[in-house]
mmCIF file of C-alpha atoms and ligand atoms in Angstrom:
data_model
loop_
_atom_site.group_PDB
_atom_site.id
_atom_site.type_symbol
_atom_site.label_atom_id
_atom_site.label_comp_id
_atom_site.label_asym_id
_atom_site.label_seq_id
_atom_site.Cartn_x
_atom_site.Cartn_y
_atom_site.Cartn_z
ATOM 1 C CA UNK A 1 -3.887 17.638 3.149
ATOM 2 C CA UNK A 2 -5.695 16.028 0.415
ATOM 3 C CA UNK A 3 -6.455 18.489 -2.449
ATOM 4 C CA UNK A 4 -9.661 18.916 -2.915
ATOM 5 C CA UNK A 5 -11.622 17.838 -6.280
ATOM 6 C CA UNK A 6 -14.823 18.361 -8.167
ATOM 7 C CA UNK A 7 -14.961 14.613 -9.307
ATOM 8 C CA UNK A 8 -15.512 11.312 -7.500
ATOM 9 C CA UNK A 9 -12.820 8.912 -7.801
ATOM 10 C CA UNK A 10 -14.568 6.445 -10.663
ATOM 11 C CA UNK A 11 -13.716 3.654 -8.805
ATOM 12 C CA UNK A 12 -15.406 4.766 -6.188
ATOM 13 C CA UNK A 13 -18.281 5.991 -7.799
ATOM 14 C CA UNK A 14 -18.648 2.308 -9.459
ATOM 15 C CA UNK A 15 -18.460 0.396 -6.039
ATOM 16 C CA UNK A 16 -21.365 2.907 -4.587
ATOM 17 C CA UNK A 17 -23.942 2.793 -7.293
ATOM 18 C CA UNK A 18 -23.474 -0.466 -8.852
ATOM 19 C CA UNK A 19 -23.955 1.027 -12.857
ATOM 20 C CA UNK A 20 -22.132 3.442 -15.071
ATOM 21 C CA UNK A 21 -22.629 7.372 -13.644
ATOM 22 C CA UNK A 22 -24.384 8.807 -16.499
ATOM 23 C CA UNK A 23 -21.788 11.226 -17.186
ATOM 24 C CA UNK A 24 -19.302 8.181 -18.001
ATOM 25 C CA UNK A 25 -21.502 6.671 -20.261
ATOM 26 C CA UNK A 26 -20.453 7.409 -24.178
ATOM 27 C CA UNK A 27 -22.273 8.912 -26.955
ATOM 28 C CA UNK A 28 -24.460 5.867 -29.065
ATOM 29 C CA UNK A 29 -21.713 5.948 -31.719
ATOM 30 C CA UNK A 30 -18.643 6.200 -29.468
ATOM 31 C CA UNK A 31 -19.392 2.781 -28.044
ATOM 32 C CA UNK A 32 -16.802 -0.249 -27.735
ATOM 33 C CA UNK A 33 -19.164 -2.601 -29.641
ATOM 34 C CA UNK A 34 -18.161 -5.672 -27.794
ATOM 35 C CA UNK A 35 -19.488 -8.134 -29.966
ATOM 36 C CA UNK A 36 -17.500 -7.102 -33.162
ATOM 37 C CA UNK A 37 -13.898 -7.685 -31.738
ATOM 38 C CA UNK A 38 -11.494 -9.992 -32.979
ATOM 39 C CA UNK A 39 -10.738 -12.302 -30.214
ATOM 40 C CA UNK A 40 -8.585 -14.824 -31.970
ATOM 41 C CA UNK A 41 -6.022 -12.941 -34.271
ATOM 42 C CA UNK A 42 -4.511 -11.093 -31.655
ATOM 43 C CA UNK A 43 -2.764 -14.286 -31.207
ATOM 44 C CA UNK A 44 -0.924 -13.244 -34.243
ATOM 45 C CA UNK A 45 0.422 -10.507 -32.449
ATOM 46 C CA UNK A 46 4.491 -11.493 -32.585
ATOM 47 C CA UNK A 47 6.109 -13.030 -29.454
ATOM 48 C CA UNK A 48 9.704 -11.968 -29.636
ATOM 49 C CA UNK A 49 12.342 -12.999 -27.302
ATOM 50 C CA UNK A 50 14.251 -10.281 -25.931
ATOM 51 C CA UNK A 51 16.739 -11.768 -24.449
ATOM 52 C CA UNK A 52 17.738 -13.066 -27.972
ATOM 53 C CA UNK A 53 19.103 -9.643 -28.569
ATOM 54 C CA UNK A 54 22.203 -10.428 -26.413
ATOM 55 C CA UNK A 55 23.110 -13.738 -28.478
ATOM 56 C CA UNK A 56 24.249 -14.543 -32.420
ATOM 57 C CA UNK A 57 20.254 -14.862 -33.219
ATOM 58 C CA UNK A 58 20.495 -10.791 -32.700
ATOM 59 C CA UNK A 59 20.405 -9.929 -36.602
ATOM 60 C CA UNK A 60 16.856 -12.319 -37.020
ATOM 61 C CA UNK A 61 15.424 -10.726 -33.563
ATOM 62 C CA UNK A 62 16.050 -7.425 -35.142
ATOM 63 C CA UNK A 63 14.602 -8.211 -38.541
ATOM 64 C CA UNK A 64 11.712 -9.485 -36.849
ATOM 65 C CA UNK A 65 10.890 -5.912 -34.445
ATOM 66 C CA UNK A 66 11.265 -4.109 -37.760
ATOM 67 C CA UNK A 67 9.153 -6.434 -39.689
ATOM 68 C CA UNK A 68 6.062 -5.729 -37.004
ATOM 69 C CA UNK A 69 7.215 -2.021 -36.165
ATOM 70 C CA UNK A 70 6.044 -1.636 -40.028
ATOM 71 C CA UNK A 71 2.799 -3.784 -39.829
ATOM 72 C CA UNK A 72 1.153 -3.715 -36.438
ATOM 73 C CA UNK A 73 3.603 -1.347 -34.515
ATOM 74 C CA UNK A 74 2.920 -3.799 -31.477
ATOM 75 C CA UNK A 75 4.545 -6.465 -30.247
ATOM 76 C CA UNK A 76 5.276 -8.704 -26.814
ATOM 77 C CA UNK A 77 8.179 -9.059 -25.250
ATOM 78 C CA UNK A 78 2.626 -8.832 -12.564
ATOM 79 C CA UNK A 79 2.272 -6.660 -10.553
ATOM 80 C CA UNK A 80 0.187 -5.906 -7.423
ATOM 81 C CA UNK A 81 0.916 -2.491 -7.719
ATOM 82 C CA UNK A 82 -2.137 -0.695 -8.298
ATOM 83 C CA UNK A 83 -4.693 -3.006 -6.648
ATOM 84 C CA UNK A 84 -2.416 -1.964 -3.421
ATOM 85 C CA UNK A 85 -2.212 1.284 -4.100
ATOM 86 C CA UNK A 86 -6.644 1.619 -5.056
ATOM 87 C CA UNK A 87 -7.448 -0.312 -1.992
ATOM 88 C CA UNK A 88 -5.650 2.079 0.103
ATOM 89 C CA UNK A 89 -8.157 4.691 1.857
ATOM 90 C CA UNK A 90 -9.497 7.408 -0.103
ATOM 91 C CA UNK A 91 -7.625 9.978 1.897
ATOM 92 C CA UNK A 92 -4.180 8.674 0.939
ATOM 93 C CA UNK A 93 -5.292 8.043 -2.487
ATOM 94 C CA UNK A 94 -6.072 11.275 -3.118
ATOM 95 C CA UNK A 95 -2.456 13.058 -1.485
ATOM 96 C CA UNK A 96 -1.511 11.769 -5.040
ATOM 97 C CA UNK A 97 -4.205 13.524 -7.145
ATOM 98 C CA UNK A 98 -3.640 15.347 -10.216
ATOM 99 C CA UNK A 99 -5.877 16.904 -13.036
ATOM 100 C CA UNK A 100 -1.970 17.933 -15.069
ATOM 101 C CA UNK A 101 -1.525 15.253 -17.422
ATOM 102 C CA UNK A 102 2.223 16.588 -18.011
ATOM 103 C CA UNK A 103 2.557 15.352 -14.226
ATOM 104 C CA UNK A 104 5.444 12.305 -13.625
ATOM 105 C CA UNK A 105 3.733 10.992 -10.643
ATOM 106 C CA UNK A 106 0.114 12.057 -10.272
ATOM 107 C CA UNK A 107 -3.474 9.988 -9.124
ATOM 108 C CA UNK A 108 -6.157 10.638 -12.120
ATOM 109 C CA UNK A 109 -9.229 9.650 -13.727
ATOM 110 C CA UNK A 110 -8.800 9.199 -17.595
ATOM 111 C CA UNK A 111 -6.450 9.822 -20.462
ATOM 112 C CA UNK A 112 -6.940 13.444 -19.911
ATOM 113 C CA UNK A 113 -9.392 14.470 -17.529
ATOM 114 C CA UNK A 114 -9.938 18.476 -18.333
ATOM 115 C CA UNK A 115 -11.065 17.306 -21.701
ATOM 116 C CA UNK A 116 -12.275 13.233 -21.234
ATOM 117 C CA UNK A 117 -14.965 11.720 -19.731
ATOM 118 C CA UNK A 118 -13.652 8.120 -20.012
ATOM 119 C CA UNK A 119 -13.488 6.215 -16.954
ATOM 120 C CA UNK A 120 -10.497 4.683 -15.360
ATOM 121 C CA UNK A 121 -8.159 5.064 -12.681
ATOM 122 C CA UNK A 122 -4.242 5.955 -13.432
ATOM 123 C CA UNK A 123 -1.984 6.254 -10.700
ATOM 124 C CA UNK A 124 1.236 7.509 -13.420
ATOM 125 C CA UNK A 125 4.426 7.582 -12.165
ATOM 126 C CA UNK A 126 8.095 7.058 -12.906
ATOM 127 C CA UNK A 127 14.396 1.973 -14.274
ATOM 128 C CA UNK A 128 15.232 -1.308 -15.678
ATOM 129 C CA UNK A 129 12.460 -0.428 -18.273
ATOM 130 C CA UNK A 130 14.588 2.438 -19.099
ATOM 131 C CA UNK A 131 17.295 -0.338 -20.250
ATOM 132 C CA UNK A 132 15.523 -2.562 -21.978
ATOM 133 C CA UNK A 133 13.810 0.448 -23.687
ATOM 134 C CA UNK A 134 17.048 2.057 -25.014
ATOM 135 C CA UNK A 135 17.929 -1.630 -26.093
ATOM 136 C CA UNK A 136 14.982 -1.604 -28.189
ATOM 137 C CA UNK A 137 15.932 1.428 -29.836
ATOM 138 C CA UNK A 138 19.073 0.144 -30.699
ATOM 139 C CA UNK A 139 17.391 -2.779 -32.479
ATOM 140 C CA UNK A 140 15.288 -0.540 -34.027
ATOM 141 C CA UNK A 141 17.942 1.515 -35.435
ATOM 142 C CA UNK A 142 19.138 -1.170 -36.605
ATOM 143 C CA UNK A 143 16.322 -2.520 -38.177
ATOM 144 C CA UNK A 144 15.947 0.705 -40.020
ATOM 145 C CA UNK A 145 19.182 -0.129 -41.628
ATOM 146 C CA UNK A 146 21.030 2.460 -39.526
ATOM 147 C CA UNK A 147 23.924 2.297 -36.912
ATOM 148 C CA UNK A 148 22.837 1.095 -33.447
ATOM 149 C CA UNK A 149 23.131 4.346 -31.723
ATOM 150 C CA UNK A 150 21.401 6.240 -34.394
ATOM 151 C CA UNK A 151 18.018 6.462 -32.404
ATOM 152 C CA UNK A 152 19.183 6.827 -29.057
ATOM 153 C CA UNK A 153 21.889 9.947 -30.122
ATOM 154 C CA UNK A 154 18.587 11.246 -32.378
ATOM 155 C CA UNK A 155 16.963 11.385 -29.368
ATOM 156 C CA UNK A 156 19.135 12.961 -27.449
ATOM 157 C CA UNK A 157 18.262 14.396 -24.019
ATOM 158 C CA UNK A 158 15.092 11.960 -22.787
ATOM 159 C CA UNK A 159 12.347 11.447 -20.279
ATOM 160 C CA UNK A 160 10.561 8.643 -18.903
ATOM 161 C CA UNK A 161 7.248 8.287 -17.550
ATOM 162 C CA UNK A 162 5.901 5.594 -15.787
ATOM 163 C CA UNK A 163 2.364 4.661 -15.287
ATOM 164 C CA UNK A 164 0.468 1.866 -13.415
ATOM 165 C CA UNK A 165 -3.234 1.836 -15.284
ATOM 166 C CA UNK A 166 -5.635 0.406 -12.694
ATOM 167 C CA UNK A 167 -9.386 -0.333 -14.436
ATOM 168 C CA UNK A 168 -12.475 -1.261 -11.603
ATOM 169 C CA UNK A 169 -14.823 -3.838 -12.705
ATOM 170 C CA UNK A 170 -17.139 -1.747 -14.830
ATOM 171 C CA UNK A 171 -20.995 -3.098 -14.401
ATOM 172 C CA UNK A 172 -21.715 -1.828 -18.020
ATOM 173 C CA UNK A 173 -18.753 -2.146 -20.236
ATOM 174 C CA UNK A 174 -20.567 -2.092 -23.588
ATOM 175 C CA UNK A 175 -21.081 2.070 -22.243
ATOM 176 C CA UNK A 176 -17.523 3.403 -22.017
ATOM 177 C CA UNK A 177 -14.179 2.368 -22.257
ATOM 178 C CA UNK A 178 -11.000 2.000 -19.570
ATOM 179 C CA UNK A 179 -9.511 3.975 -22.492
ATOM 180 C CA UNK A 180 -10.321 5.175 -25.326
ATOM 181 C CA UNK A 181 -8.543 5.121 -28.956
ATOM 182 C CA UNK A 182 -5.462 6.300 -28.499
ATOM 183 C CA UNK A 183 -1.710 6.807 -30.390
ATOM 184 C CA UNK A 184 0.808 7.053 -27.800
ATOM 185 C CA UNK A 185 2.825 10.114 -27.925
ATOM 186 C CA UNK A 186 6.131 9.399 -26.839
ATOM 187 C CA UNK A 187 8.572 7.184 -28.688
ATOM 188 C CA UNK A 188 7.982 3.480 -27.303
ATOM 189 C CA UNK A 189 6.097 2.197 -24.790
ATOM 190 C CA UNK A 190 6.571 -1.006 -22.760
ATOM 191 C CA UNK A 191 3.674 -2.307 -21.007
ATOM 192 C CA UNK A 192 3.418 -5.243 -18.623
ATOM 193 C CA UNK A 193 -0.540 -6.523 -17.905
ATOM 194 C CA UNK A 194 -1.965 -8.372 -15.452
ATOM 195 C CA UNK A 195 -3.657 -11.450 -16.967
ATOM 196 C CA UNK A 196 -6.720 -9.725 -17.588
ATOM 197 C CA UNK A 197 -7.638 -9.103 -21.420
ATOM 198 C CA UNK A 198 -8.932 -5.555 -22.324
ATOM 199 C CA UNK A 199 -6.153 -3.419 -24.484
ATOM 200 C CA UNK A 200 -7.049 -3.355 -27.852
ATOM 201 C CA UNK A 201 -5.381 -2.748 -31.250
ATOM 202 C CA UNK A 202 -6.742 -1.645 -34.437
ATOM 203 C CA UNK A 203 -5.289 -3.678 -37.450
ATOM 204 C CA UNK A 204 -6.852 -3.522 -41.297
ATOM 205 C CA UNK A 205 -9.958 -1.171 -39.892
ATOM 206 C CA UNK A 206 -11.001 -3.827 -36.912
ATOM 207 C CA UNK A 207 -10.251 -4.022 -33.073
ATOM 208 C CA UNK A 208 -8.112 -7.309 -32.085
ATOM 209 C CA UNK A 209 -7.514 -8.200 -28.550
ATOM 210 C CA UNK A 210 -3.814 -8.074 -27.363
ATOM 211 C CA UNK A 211 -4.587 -10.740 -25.182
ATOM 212 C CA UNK A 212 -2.300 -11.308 -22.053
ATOM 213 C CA UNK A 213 0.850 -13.204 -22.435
ATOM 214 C CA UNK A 214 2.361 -14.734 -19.179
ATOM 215 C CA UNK A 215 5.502 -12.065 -18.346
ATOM 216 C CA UNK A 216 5.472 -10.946 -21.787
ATOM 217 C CA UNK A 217 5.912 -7.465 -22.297
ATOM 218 C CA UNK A 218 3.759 -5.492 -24.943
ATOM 219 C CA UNK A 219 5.605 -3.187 -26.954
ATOM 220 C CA UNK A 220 4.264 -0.624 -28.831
ATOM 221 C CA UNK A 221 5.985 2.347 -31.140
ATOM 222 C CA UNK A 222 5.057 5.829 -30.914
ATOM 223 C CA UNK A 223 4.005 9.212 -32.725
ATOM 224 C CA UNK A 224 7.784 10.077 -31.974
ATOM 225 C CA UNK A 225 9.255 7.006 -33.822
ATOM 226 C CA UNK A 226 6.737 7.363 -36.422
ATOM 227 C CA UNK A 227 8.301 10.949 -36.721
ATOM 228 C CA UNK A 228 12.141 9.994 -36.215
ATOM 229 C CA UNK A 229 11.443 6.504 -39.109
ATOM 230 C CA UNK A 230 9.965 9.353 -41.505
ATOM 231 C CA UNK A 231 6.896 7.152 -41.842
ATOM 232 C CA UNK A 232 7.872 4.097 -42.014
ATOM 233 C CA UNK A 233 7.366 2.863 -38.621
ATOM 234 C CA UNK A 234 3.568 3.671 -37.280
ATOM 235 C CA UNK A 235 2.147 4.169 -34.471
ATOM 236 C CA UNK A 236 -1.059 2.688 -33.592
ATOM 237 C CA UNK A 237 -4.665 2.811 -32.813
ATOM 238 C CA UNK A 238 -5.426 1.142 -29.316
ATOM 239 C CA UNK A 239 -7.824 1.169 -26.122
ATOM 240 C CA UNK A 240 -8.716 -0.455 -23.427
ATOM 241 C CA UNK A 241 -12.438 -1.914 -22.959
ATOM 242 C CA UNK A 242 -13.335 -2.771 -19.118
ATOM 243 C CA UNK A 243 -15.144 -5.959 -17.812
ATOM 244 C CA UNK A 244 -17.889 -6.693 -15.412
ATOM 245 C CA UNK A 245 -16.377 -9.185 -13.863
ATOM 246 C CA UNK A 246 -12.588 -8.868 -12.910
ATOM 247 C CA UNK A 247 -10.138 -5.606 -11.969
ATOM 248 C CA UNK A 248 -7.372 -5.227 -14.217
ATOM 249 C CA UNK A 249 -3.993 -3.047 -14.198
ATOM 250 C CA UNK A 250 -0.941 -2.812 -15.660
ATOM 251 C CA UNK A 251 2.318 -0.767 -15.654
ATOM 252 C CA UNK A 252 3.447 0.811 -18.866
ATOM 253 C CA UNK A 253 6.632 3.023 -19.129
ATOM 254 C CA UNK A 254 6.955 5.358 -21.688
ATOM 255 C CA UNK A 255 9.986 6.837 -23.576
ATOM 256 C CA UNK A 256 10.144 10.653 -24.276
ATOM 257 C CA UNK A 257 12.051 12.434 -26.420
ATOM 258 C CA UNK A 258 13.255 15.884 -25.742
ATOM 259 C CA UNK A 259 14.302 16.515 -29.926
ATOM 260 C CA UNK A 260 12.674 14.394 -32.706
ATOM 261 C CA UNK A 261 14.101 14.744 -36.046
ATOM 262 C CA UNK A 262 14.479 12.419 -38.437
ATOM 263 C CA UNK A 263 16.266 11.871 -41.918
ATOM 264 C CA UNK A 264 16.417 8.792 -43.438
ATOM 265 C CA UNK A 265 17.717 9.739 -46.891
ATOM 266 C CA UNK A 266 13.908 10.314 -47.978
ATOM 267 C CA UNK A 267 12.581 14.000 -47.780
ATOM 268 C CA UNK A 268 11.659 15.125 -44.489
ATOM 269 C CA UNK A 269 7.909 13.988 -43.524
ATOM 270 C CA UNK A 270 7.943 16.242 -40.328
ATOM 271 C CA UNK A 271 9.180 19.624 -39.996
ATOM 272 C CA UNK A 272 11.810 19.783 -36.826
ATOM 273 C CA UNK A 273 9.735 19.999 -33.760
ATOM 274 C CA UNK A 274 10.725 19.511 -30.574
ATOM 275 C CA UNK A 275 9.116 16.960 -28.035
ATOM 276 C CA UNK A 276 7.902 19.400 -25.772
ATOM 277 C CA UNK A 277 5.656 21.085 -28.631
ATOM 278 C CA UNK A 278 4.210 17.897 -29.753
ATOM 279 C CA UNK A 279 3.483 17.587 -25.861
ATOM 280 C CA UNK A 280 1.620 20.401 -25.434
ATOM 281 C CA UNK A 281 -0.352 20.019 -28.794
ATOM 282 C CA UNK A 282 -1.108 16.550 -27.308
ATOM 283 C CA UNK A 283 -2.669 17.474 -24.493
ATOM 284 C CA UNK A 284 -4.185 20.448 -25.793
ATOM 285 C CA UNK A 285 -6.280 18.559 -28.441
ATOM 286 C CA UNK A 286 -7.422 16.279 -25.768
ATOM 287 C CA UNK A 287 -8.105 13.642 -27.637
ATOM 288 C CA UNK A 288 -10.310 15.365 -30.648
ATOM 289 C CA UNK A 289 -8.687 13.030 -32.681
ATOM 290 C CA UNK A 290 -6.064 10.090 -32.221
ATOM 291 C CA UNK A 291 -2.822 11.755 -33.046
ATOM 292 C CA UNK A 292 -1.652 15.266 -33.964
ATOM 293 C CA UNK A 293 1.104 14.353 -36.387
ATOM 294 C CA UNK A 294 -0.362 15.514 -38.907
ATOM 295 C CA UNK A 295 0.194 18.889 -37.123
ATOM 296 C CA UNK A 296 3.866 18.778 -37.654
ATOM 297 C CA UNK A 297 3.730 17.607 -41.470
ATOM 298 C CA UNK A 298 6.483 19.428 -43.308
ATOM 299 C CA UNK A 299 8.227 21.062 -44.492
ATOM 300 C CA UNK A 300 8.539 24.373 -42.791
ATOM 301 C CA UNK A 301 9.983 26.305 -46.033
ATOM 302 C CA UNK A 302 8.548 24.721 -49.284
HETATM 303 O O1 AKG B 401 -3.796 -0.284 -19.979
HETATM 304 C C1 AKG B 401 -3.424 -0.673 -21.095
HETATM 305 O O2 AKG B 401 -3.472 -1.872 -21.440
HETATM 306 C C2 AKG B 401 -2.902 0.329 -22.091
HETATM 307 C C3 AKG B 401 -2.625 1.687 -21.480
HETATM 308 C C4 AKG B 401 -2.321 2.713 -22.549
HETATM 309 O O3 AKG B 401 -2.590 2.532 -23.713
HETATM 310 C C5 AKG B 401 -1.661 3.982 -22.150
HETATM 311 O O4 AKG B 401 -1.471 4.230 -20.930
HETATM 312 O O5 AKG B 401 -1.308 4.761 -23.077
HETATM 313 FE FE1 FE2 B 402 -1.570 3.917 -24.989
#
């Protein structure tokens, strides 16, 4: 039976009263600000060719991930998915629904619903991404002047989560967000969009489009890389803004770590900690502000 729940599915909601329910729409200052994004320079967001990595142009392929890991932390590398899974009936829909935002697979409403009011619908779940992910930490071990396998045994024990982001038309998108500023957590995340434009990245203090590239991937580092480079990589500010006029999904996997610790031959920025604390401090902050690094600033024993 479907579990029962004290919120409307949002996209629901939308398709029933045509505007944004009240208690979706953002304080005055919290506000996307739709007019003051940088369209154009998102362009400048590198285009890297994976498949490079394989061939003798590997050393310039990974001098160019470690070159934007330490600028923008974002870079690119379709689905029917979700707009399957949404348009199913409301009733099967909801078998998958989940306020636990430590679920693998779960049907939800925002980033964190027990402390968000965003809108959005997430169907998260959790392969080949996996490979390609582990590749990429290779190249960014690599990059960081270190062996290849440095990240990956840092790492150690891992987790991957998998989710396919599924954003309604929104009638009022200058109200709320299909996300709202974020740092990922985990240690990388690979995302693959639809050709619908909406994530957002913040670079030098303003918001730039990551506009859709045709099967590129976007590829973004995480708190737990910023943790494991000791700084030097960053994780970064982005969001999602919805549209009036078009659906939009994607599928993003996430790597996890189980152990982050990092030393680079510089003193420790982070005390140890392991990836399930940070998770929990995460997800207990819900979103107060965009990352809880700072939390785990060392060292333990000055
Ligand atoms: O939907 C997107 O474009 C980005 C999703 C995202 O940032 C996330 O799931 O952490
Ligand atoms: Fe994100």
């Amino acid at each position: 039976m479907a579990p029962a729940i004290s919120k409307p599915l949002l996209s629901d909601l939308v398709a029933q009263i045509g505007k944004v329910p009240l208690s979706h729409i953002r304080p005055v200052g919290d506000r996307p600000d739709l007019a003051n994004v940088d369209n154009e320079s998102g362009a400048g967001i590198p285009l890297i060719d994976l498949k490079k990595l394989n061939g003798p142009e590997r050393p310039k392929v990974v001098e160019a991930i470690g070159r934007t890991c330490e600028s923008d932390g974002f870079f690119m590398g379709m689905l029917r998915v979700a707009r399957e899974f949404f348009h199913l009936p409301e009733s099967e829909r909801l078998k998958c629904y989940s306020d636990d935002p430590k679920k693998a697979i779960r049907l939800s409403t925002s980033f964190n619903v027990r402390t968000e009011k965003a809108s959005g619908g997430h169907l998260r779940d959790g392969s080949e991404l996996r490979a390609l992910a582990l590749r990429l930490l290779e190249a960014i071990s690599e990059s960081l002047g270190l062996e290849r396998s440095h990240m990956v045994a840092a790492i150690g024990r891992h987790a991957q989560h998998m989710a396919v982001n599924y954003y309604p038309p929104c009638p009022q998108p200058e109200l709320t967000y299909g996300l709202p500023g974020h740092k990922d957590p985990n240690a990388i995340t690979l995302l693959l969009q639809d050709g619908v434009s909406g994530l957002q990245v913040q670079r030098g203090g303003r918001w730039v489009a990551v506009n859709p590239v045709p099967n590129a991937l976007v590829i973004n580092i995480g708190d737990q890389m910023q943790a494991l480079s000791n700084d030097r990589y960053k994780s970064v500010l982005h969001r999602v803004i919805v549209n009036s006029a078009r659906e939009r999904e994607d599928l993003g996997a996430d790597v996890l770590l189980a152990d982050a610790l990092a030393d680079d031959g510089h003193p420790l920025a982070y005390r140890p900690f392991t990836f399930q604390e940070y998770y929990d401090e995460f997800w207990n902050m819900g979103l107060q502000s965009a990352s809880c690094l700072d939390r785990f600033r060392g060292p333990e024993d000055p």
